[in-house]
């Protein structure tokens, strides 16, 4: 039995728990989204991470089969937030260092992921507006 539906349910639960209890603040929901996204990237749950990408970005930059294959050939060995900055109440930047190993070559490397997140007040959730990390060689 695939665990993917269970993982999705747990991520959705983590994102919605504070809102469902009536005590979730925008900051709580942001922290939950960042935590869930980091976990999805760390454990290679790319579909779960992709579900947090802004729908407008996803429409303009759909994930290709090649993109998916690239994520399947790496193992994330580290995910460290190097800095974050609130640009406004509804937008933030985050710089993350991601260490990864190519499963085929066993070569380790590091990429910098510059994330921009935005708050959607209608849906009461945060969206990643910069897409998934650029993991191909030579990108930062």
PDB file of C-alpha atoms in Angstrom, residues 1-98:
ATOM      1  CA  UNK A   1       0.000   0.000   0.000  1.00  0.00           C
ATOM      2  CA  UNK A   2       1.364   3.415  -0.934  1.00  0.00           C
ATOM      3  CA  UNK A   3       1.982   5.871   1.875  1.00  0.00           C
ATOM      4  CA  UNK A   4       1.622   8.880  -0.398  1.00  0.00           C
ATOM      5  CA  UNK A   5      -2.050   9.564   0.492  1.00  0.00           C
ATOM      6  CA  UNK A   6      -1.203   9.287   4.184  1.00  0.00           C
ATOM      7  CA  UNK A   7       1.736  11.703   3.811  1.00  0.00           C
ATOM      8  CA  UNK A   8      -0.502  14.163   1.999  1.00  0.00           C
ATOM      9  CA  UNK A   9      -3.114  13.873   4.712  1.00  0.00           C
ATOM     10  CA  UNK A  10      -0.509  14.495   7.426  1.00  0.00           C
ATOM     11  CA  UNK A  11       0.877  17.539   5.593  1.00  0.00           C
ATOM     12  CA  UNK A  12      -2.623  18.905   5.062  1.00  0.00           C
ATOM     13  CA  UNK A  13      -3.355  18.309   8.743  1.00  0.00           C
ATOM     14  CA  UNK A  14      -0.159  20.137   9.759  1.00  0.00           C
ATOM     15  CA  UNK A  15      -1.047  23.071   7.536  1.00  0.00           C
ATOM     16  CA  UNK A  16      -4.650  23.313   8.654  1.00  0.00           C
ATOM     17  CA  UNK A  17      -4.522  22.364  12.346  1.00  0.00           C
ATOM     18  CA  UNK A  18      -4.165  25.884  13.751  1.00  0.00           C
ATOM     19  CA  UNK A  19      -6.791  27.266  11.382  1.00  0.00           C
ATOM     20  CA  UNK A  20      -9.218  24.490  12.236  1.00  0.00           C
ATOM     21  CA  UNK A  21      -8.849  25.154  15.941  1.00  0.00           C
ATOM     22  CA  UNK A  22      -9.619  28.824  15.476  1.00  0.00           C
ATOM     23  CA  UNK A  23      -6.302  29.817  17.078  1.00  0.00           C
ATOM     24  CA  UNK A  24      -4.038  29.697  14.023  1.00  0.00           C
ATOM     25  CA  UNK A  25      -2.412  32.945  13.168  1.00  0.00           C
ATOM     26  CA  UNK A  26      -0.906  33.830   9.842  1.00  0.00           C
ATOM     27  CA  UNK A  27       2.517  33.333  11.440  1.00  0.00           C
ATOM     28  CA  UNK A  28       1.544  29.884  12.769  1.00  0.00           C
ATOM     29  CA  UNK A  29       0.362  28.875   9.329  1.00  0.00           C
ATOM     30  CA  UNK A  30       3.581  30.204   7.765  1.00  0.00           C
ATOM     31  CA  UNK A  31       5.722  28.238  10.203  1.00  0.00           C
ATOM     32  CA  UNK A  32       3.651  25.085   9.570  1.00  0.00           C
ATOM     33  CA  UNK A  33       3.960  25.517   5.791  1.00  0.00           C
ATOM     34  CA  UNK A  34       7.731  26.048   5.978  1.00  0.00           C
ATOM     35  CA  UNK A  35       8.120  23.003   8.236  1.00  0.00           C
ATOM     36  CA  UNK A  36       5.954  20.794   5.992  1.00  0.00           C
ATOM     37  CA  UNK A  37       7.796  21.968   2.861  1.00  0.00           C
ATOM     38  CA  UNK A  38      11.221  21.346   4.416  1.00  0.00           C
ATOM     39  CA  UNK A  39      10.124  17.837   5.406  1.00  0.00           C
ATOM     40  CA  UNK A  40       8.794  17.098   1.935  1.00  0.00           C
ATOM     41  CA  UNK A  41      12.089  18.183   0.343  1.00  0.00           C
ATOM     42  CA  UNK A  42      14.222  16.372   2.933  1.00  0.00           C
ATOM     43  CA  UNK A  43      12.403  13.073   2.449  1.00  0.00           C
ATOM     44  CA  UNK A  44      12.051  13.319  -1.328  1.00  0.00           C
ATOM     45  CA  UNK A  45       8.267  13.708  -1.347  1.00  0.00           C
ATOM     46  CA  UNK A  46       8.291  15.933  -4.407  1.00  0.00           C
ATOM     47  CA  UNK A  47       4.547  15.736  -5.057  1.00  0.00           C
ATOM     48  CA  UNK A  48       3.917  16.980  -1.533  1.00  0.00           C
ATOM     49  CA  UNK A  49       6.400  19.830  -2.015  1.00  0.00           C
ATOM     50  CA  UNK A  50       4.863  20.626  -5.413  1.00  0.00           C
ATOM     51  CA  UNK A  51       1.431  20.938  -3.757  1.00  0.00           C
ATOM     52  CA  UNK A  52       2.778  23.977  -1.874  1.00  0.00           C
ATOM     53  CA  UNK A  53       3.863  25.786  -5.049  1.00  0.00           C
ATOM     54  CA  UNK A  54       1.762  28.797  -6.010  1.00  0.00           C
ATOM     55  CA  UNK A  55      -0.861  27.694  -8.566  1.00  0.00           C
ATOM     56  CA  UNK A  56       0.022  30.624 -10.858  1.00  0.00           C
ATOM     57  CA  UNK A  57       3.693  29.575 -10.869  1.00  0.00           C
ATOM     58  CA  UNK A  58       2.732  25.930 -11.407  1.00  0.00           C
ATOM     59  CA  UNK A  59       0.588  26.835 -14.434  1.00  0.00           C
ATOM     60  CA  UNK A  60       3.392  28.902 -15.970  1.00  0.00           C
ATOM     61  CA  UNK A  61       6.153  26.382 -15.107  1.00  0.00           C
ATOM     62  CA  UNK A  62       4.628  22.881 -14.999  1.00  0.00           C
ATOM     63  CA  UNK A  63       6.761  20.067 -13.673  1.00  0.00           C
ATOM     64  CA  UNK A  64       8.036  17.968 -16.557  1.00  0.00           C
ATOM     65  CA  UNK A  65       8.877  14.278 -16.597  1.00  0.00           C
ATOM     66  CA  UNK A  66      12.555  15.280 -16.784  1.00  0.00           C
ATOM     67  CA  UNK A  67      12.184  17.482 -13.679  1.00  0.00           C
ATOM     68  CA  UNK A  68      10.633  14.573 -11.798  1.00  0.00           C
ATOM     69  CA  UNK A  69      13.389  12.177 -12.925  1.00  0.00           C
ATOM     70  CA  UNK A  70      16.036  14.610 -11.681  1.00  0.00           C
ATOM     71  CA  UNK A  71      14.473  14.682  -8.220  1.00  0.00           C
ATOM     72  CA  UNK A  72      14.238  10.883  -8.207  1.00  0.00           C
ATOM     73  CA  UNK A  73      17.979  10.536  -8.819  1.00  0.00           C
ATOM     74  CA  UNK A  74      19.033  12.608  -5.790  1.00  0.00           C
ATOM     75  CA  UNK A  75      18.982  12.065  -2.042  1.00  0.00           C
ATOM     76  CA  UNK A  76      18.802  15.169   0.143  1.00  0.00           C
ATOM     77  CA  UNK A  77      21.347  14.954   2.973  1.00  0.00           C
ATOM     78  CA  UNK A  78      20.833  18.388   4.458  1.00  0.00           C
ATOM     79  CA  UNK A  79      18.341  21.267   4.466  1.00  0.00           C
ATOM     80  CA  UNK A  80      19.464  24.307   6.427  1.00  0.00           C
ATOM     81  CA  UNK A  81      17.778  27.696   6.533  1.00  0.00           C
ATOM     82  CA  UNK A  82      20.527  30.289   6.185  1.00  0.00           C
ATOM     83  CA  UNK A  83      18.318  33.332   6.534  1.00  0.00           C
ATOM     84  CA  UNK A  84      14.829  34.686   6.170  1.00  0.00           C
ATOM     85  CA  UNK A  85      13.286  38.099   5.845  1.00  0.00           C
ATOM     86  CA  UNK A  86       9.712  39.305   6.030  1.00  0.00           C
ATOM     87  CA  UNK A  87       9.224  41.688   3.100  1.00  0.00           C
ATOM     88  CA  UNK A  88       5.747  42.541   4.317  1.00  0.00           C
ATOM     89  CA  UNK A  89       3.048  40.958   6.416  1.00  0.00           C
ATOM     90  CA  UNK A  90       2.089  38.872   3.375  1.00  0.00           C
ATOM     91  CA  UNK A  91       5.435  38.025   1.782  1.00  0.00           C
ATOM     92  CA  UNK A  92       8.735  36.557   2.909  1.00  0.00           C
ATOM     93  CA  UNK A  93      12.080  35.483   1.519  1.00  0.00           C
ATOM     94  CA  UNK A  94      14.045  32.509   2.740  1.00  0.00           C
ATOM     95  CA  UNK A  95      17.528  31.320   1.764  1.00  0.00           C
ATOM     96  CA  UNK A  96      18.072  27.587   2.217  1.00  0.00           C
ATOM     97  CA  UNK A  97      21.196  25.520   1.694  1.00  0.00           C
ATOM     98  CA  UNK A  98      20.378  22.062   0.392  1.00  0.00           C
TER      99      UNK A  98
END
